[in-house]
Tab-separated table of C-alpha atoms and ligand atoms in Angstrom:
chain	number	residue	atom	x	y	z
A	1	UNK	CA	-35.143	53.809	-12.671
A	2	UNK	CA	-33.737	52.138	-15.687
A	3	UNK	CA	-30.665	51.015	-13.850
A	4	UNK	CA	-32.556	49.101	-11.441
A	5	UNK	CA	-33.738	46.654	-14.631
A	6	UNK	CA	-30.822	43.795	-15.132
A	7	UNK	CA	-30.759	42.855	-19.004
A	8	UNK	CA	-32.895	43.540	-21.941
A	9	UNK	CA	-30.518	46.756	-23.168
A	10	UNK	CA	-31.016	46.488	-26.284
A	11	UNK	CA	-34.874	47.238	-25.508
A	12	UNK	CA	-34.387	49.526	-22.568
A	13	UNK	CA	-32.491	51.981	-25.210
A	14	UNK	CA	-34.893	51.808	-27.789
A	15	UNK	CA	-37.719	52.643	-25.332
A	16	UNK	CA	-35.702	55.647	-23.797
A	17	UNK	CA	-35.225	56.995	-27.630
A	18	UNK	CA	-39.212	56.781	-27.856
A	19	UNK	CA	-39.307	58.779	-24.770
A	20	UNK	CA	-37.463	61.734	-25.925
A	21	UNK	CA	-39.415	62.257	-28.761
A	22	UNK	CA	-42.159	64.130	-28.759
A	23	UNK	CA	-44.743	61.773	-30.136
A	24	UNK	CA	-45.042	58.543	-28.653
A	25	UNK	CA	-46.800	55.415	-30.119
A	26	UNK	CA	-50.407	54.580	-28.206
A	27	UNK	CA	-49.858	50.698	-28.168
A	28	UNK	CA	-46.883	48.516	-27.144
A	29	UNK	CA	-46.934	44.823	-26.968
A	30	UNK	CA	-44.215	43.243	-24.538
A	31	UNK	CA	-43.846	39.989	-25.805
A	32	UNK	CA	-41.327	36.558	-23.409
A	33	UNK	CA	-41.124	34.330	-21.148
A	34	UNK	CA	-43.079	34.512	-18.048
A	35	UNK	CA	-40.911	36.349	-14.938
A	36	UNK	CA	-38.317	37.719	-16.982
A	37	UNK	CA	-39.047	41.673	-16.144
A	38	UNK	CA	-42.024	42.234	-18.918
A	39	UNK	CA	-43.654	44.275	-16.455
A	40	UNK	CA	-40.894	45.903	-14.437
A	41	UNK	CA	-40.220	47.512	-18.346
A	42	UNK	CA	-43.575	48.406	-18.486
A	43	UNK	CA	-43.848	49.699	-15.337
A	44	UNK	CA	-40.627	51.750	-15.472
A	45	UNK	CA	-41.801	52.933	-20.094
A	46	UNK	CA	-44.911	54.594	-17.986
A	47	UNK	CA	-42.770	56.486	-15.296
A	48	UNK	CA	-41.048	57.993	-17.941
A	49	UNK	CA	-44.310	58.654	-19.823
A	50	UNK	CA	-45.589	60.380	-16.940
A	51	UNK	CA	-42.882	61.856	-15.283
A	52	UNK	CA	-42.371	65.660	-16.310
A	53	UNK	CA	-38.495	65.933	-15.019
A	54	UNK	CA	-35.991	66.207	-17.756
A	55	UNK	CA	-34.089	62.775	-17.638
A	56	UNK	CA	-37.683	61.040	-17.185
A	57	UNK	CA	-37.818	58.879	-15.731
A	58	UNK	CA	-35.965	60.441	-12.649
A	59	UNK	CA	-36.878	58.076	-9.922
A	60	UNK	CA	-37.080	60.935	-7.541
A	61	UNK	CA	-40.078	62.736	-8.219
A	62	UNK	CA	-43.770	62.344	-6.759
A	63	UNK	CA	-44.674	61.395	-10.001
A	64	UNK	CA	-42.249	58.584	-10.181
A	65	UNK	CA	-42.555	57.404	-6.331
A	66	UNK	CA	-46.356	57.362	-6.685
A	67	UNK	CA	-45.534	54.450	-9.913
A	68	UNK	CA	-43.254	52.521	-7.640
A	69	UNK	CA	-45.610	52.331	-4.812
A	70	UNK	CA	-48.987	51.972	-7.695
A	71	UNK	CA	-50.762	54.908	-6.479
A	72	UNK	CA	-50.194	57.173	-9.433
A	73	UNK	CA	-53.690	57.890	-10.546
A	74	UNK	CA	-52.552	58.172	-14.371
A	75	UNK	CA	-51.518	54.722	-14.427
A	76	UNK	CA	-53.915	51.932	-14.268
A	77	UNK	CA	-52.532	48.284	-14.141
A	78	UNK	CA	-55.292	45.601	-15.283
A	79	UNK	CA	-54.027	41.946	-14.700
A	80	UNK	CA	-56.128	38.312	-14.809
A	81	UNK	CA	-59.150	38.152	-12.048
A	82	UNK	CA	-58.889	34.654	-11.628
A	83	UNK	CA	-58.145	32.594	-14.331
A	84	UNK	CA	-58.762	35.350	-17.322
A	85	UNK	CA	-59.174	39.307	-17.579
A	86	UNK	CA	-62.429	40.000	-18.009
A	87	UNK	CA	-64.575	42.417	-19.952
A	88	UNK	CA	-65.829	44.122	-17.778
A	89	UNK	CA	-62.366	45.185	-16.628
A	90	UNK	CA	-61.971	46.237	-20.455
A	91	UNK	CA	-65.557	48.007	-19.862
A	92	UNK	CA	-64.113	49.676	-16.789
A	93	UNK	CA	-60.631	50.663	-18.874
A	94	UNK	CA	-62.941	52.450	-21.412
A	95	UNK	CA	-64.657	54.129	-19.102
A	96	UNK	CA	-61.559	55.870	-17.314
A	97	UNK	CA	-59.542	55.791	-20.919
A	98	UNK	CA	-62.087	58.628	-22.013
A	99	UNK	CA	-61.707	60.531	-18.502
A	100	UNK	CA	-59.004	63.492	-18.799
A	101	UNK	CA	-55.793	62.406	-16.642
A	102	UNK	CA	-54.843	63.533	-13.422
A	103	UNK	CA	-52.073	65.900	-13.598
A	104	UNK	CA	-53.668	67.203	-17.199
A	105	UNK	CA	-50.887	65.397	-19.110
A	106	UNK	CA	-51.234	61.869	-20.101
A	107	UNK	CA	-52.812	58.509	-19.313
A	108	UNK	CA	-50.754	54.953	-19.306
A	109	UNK	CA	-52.616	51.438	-18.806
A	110	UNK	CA	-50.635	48.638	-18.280
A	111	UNK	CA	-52.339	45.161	-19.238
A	112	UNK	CA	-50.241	42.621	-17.758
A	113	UNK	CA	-51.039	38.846	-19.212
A	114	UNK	CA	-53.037	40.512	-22.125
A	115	UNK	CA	-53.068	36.554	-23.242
A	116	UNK	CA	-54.835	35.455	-20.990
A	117	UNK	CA	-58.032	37.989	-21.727
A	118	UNK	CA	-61.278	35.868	-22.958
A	119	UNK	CA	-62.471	36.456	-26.420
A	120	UNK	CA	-64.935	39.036	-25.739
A	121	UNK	CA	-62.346	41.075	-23.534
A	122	UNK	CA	-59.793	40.809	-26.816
A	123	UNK	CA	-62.482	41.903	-28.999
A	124	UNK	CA	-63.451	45.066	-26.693
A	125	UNK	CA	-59.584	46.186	-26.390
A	126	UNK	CA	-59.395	46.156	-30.129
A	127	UNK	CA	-62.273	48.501	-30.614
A	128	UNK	CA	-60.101	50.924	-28.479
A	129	UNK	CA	-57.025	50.388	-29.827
A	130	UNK	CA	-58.812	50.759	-32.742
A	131	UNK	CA	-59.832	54.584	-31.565
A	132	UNK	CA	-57.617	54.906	-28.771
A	133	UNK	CA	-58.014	58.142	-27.431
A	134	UNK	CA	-55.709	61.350	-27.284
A	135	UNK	CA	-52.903	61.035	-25.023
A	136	UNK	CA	-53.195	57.738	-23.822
A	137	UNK	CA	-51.014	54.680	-24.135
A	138	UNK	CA	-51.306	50.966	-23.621
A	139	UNK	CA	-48.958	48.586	-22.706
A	140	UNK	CA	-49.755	44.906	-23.190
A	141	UNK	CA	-47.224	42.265	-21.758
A	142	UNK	CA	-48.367	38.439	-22.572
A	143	UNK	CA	-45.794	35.093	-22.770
A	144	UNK	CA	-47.898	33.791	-26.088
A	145	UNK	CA	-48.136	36.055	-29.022
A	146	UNK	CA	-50.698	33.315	-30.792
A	147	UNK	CA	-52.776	33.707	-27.821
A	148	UNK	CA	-53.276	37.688	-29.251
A	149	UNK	CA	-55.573	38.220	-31.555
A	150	UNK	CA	-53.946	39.193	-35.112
A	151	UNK	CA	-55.708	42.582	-35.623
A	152	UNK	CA	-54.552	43.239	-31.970
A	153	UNK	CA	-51.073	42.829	-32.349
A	154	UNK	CA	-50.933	44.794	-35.918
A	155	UNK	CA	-52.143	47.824	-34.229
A	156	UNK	CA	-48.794	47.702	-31.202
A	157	UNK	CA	-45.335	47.850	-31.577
A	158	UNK	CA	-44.004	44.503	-30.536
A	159	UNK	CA	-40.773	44.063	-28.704
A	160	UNK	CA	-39.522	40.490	-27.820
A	161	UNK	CA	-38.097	40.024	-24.457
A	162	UNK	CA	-35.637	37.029	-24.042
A	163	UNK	CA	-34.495	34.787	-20.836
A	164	UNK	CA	-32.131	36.463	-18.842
A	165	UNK	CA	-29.068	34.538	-18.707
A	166	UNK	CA	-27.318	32.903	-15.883
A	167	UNK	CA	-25.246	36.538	-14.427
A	168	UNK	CA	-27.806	38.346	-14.532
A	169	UNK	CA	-30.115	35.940	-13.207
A	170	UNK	CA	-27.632	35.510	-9.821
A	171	UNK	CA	-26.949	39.432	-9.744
A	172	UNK	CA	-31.125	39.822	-8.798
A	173	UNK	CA	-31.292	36.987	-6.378
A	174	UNK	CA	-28.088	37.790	-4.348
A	175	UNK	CA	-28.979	41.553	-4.485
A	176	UNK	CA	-32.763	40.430	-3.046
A	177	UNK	CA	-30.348	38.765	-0.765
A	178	UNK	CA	-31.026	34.957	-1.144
A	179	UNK	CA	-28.394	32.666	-0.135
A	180	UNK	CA	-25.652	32.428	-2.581
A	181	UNK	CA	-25.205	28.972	-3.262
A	182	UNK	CA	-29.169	28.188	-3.340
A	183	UNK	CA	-29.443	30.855	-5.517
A	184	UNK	CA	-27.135	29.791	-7.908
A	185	UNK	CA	-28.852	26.546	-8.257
A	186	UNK	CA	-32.000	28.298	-8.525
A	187	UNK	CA	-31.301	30.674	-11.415
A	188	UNK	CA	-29.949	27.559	-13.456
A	189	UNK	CA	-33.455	25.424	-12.776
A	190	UNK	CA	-35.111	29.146	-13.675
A	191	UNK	CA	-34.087	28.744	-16.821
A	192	UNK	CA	-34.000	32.468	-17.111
A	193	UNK	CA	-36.778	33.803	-15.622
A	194	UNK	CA	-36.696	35.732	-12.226
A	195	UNK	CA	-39.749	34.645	-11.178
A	196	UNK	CA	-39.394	31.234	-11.517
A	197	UNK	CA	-36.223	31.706	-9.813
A	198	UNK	CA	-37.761	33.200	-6.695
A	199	UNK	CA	-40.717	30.559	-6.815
A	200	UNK	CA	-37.686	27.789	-6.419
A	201	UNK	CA	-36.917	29.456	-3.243
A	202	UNK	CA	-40.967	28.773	-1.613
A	203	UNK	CA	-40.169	25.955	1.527
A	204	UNK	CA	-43.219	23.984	-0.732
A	205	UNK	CA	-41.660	24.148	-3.989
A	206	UNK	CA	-38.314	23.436	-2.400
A	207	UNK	CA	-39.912	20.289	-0.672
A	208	UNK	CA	-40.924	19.033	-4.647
A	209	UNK	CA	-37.329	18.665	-5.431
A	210	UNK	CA	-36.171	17.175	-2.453
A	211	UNK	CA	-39.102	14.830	-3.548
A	212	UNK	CA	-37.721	14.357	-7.101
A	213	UNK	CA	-34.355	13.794	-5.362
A	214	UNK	CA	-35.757	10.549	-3.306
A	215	UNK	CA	-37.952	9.766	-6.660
A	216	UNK	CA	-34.300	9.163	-8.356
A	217	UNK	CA	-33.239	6.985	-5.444
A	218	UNK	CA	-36.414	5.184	-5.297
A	219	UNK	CA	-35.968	3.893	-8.749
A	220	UNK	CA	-33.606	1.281	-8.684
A	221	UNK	CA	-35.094	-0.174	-5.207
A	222	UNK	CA	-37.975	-1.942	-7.202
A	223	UNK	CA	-41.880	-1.915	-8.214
A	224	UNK	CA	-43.134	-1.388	-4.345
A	225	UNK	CA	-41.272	1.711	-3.828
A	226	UNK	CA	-42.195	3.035	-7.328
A	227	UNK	CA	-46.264	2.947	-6.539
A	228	UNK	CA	-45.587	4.419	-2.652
A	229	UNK	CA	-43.983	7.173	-4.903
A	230	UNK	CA	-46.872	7.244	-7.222
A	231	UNK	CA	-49.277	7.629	-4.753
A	232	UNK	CA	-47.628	10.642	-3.166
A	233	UNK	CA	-47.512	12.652	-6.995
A	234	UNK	CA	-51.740	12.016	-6.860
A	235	UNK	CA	-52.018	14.480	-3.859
A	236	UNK	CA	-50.247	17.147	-6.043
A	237	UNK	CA	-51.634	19.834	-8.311
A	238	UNK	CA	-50.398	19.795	-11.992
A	239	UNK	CA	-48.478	22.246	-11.428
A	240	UNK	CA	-46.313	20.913	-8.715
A	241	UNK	CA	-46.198	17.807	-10.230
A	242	UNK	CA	-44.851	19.762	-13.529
A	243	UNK	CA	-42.120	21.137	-11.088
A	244	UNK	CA	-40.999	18.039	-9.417
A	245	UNK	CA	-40.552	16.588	-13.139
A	246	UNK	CA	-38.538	20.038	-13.902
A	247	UNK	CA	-36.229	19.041	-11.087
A	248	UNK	CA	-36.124	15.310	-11.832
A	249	UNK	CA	-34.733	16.640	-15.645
A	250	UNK	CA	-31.888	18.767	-13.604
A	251	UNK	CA	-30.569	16.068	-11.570
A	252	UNK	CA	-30.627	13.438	-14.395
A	253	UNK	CA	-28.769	16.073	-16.794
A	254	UNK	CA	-26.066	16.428	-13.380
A	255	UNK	CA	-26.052	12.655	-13.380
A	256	UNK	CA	-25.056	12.724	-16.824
A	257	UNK	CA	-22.090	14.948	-16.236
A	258	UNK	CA	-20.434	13.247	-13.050
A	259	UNK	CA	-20.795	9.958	-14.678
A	260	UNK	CA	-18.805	12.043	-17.682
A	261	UNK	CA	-15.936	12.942	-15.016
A	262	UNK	CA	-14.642	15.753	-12.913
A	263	UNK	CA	-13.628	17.517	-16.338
A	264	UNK	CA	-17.664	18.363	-16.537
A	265	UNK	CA	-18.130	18.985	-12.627
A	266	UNK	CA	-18.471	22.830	-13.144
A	267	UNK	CA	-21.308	22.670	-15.136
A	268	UNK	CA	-23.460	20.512	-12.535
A	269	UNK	CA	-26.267	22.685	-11.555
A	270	UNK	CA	-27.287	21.139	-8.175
A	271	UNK	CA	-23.845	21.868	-6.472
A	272	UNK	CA	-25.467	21.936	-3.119
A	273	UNK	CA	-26.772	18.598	-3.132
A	274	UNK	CA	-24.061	17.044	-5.388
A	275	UNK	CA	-23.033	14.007	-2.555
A	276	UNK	CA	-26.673	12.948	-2.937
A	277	UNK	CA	-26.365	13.054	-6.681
A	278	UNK	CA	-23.080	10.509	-6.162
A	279	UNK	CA	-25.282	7.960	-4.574
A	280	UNK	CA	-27.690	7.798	-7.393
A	281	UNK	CA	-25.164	7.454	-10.139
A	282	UNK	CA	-23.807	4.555	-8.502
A	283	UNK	CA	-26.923	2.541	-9.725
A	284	UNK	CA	-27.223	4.971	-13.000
A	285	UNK	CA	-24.898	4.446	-15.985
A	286	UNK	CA	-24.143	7.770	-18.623
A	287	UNK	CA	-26.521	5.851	-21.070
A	288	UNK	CA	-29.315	5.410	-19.037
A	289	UNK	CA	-29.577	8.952	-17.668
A	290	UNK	CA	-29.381	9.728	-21.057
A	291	UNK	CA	-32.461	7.521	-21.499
A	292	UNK	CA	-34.090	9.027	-18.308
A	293	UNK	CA	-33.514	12.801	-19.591
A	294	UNK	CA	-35.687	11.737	-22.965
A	295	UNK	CA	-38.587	9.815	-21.079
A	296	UNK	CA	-39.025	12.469	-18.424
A	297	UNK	CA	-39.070	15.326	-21.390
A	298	UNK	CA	-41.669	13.311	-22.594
A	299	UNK	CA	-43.708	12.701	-19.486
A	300	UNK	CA	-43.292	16.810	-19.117
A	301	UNK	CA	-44.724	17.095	-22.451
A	302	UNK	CA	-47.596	14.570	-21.524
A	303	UNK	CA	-48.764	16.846	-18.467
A	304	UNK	CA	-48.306	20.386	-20.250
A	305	UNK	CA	-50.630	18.584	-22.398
A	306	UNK	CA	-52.982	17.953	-20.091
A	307	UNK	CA	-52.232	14.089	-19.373
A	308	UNK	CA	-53.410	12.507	-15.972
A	309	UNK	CA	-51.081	13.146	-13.415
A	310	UNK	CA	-51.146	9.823	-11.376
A	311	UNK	CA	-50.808	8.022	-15.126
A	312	UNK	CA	-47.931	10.324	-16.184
A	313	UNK	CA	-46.098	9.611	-13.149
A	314	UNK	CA	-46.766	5.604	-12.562
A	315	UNK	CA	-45.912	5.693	-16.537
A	316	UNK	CA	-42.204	7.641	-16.078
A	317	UNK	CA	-41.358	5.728	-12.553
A	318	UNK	CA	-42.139	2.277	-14.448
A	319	UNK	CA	-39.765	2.934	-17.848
A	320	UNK	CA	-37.288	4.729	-15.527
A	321	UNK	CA	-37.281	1.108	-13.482
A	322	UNK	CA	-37.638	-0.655	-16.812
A	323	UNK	CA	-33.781	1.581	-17.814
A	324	UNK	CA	-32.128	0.040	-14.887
A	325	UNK	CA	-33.793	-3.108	-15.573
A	326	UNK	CA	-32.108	-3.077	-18.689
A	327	UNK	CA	-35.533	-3.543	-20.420
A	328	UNK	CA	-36.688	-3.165	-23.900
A	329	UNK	CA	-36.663	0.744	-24.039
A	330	UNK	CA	-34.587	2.359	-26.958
A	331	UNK	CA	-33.313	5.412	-26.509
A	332	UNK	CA	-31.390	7.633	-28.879
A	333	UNK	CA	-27.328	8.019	-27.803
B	401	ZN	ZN1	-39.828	61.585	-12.170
């Protein structure tokens, strides 16, 4: 099963040593980016916890299959209900942590987004990590370590997971059979994370950067166009509208390199819509999508942090006119 994971060797190796001795640590913490195989790891750690064959785990056995389809009883898999995980899914944990496992052997709980539990959850988990009983093993995978309590994380061994990079990123999406090209594009934008990569191929999220394409072209045709565009980003969530400004950073950074000449064409990531890209730089100099690039980082920044989304977008649209303009913006070159 451990062939099926692209990347992370270095940790895949390490766990596999764990697994062939006889006493196994009772708390891991998988620590990375969101959608970069955090819980395909996990998943595939407790196979081999549970499976009994030799070279566990083999893949092959009913032990195994019953983990790739979830149905092995001695694995439980807790993950947000809603917003946060709860505690009374750490109450319900408890409950089946002190129950003897299935096949007599061992017990594995996977808590996937163990950052995301409210305080009180956090502070229940630690009382069993704290006394975690015989012969079972937790597995917490979260994107923010400061979002884990301290005394949590002191009692797990922590293993960093990092973005996959660009290969590896294309070998899963063509082997999932997504279009080539498209998916090439996609595992650039991703920057390294599967998930994201697959979300890029949604017809919805792939309408957002066709919309951050016309955005581009809107610019230079003046005020009126720039509040029709406006108007459209207020009927978006934040997190669309944090996509479309995710795209709008990929095609200024492309601008950037055809305006620096065919030497740099290799490195454009939106190859597929490249003739489009032509158009715009015809109004856009190098300098000012190098001005663009810094203001639309910044507008990203504004909306992570929680900034209106209409204000954040009328804001970027009216500098990004003000660039072209010539205006009074300084930028950094
Ligand atoms: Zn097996």
């Amino acid at each position: 099963m451990w062939e099926e994971i692209v990347g992370h060797r270095d940790i895949i190796i390490s766990l596999q040593n764990l697994l062939q001795r006889s006493q196994c640590p009772h708390a891991f913490l998988f620590l990375g980016p969101q959608g970069v195989g955090k819980f395909k790891v996990a998943e595939t750690f407790a196979a081999g916890i549970l499976c009994h064959e030799h070279e566990a785990p083999c893949g092959k056995c009913a032990c195994c299959q019953a983990v790739r389809q979830g149905k092995n009883l001695d694995l439980m898999v807790i993950e947000p209900d809603g917003a946060n995980i709860k505690i009374e899914q750490i109450r319900a944990l408890k409950h089946q942590a002190a129950m003897t496992s299935y096949s007599g052997y061992c017990r594995v709980c996977i808590i996937d987004g163990a950052d995301r539990m409210t305080q009180e959850a956090a502070n229940s988990l630690l009382k069993l990590l704290e006394e975690p009983p015989s012969n079972f093993i937790m597995i917490l995978t979260a994107v923010s370590q400061n979002k884990i309590l301290p005394t949590l994380q002191s009692r797990t061994i922590i293993y960093k997971f990092q973005p996959l990079v660009y290969d590896q990123l294309l070998t899963i999406l063509t082997a999932r059979g997504f279009d080539k090209q498209q998916a090439a594009a996609n595992a650039r934008i991703s920057g390294g994370s599967v998930g994201e990569a697959i979300e890029l191929f949604d017809p919805e999220i792939a309408s957002l950067r066709r919309t951050a394409l016309a955005m581009l072209t809107t610019v230079p045709q003046g005020l009126d166009s720039i509040w029709e565009q406006a108007q459209l980003i207020d009927k978006l969530d934040n997190r669309h509208a944090a996509f479309i400004l995710k795209f709008l950073v990929c095609f200024v950074r492309d601008c950037v390199m055809l305006n620096l000449g065919s030497a740099y064409q290799e490195f454009i990531i939106n190859q597929d819509v490249k003739n489009e890209m032509q158009d715009i730089c015809t109004a856009w100099t190098k300098e000012q999508c190098v001005c663009a690039y810094d203001i639309i980082k910044e507008a990203h920044k504004a909306l992570q942090g929680n900034a209106n989304t209409r204000l954040v977008f009328e804001s970027l649209l009216i500098q990004l006119h003000d660039i072209l303009q010539g205006g009074n913006i300084v930028c950094q070159l």
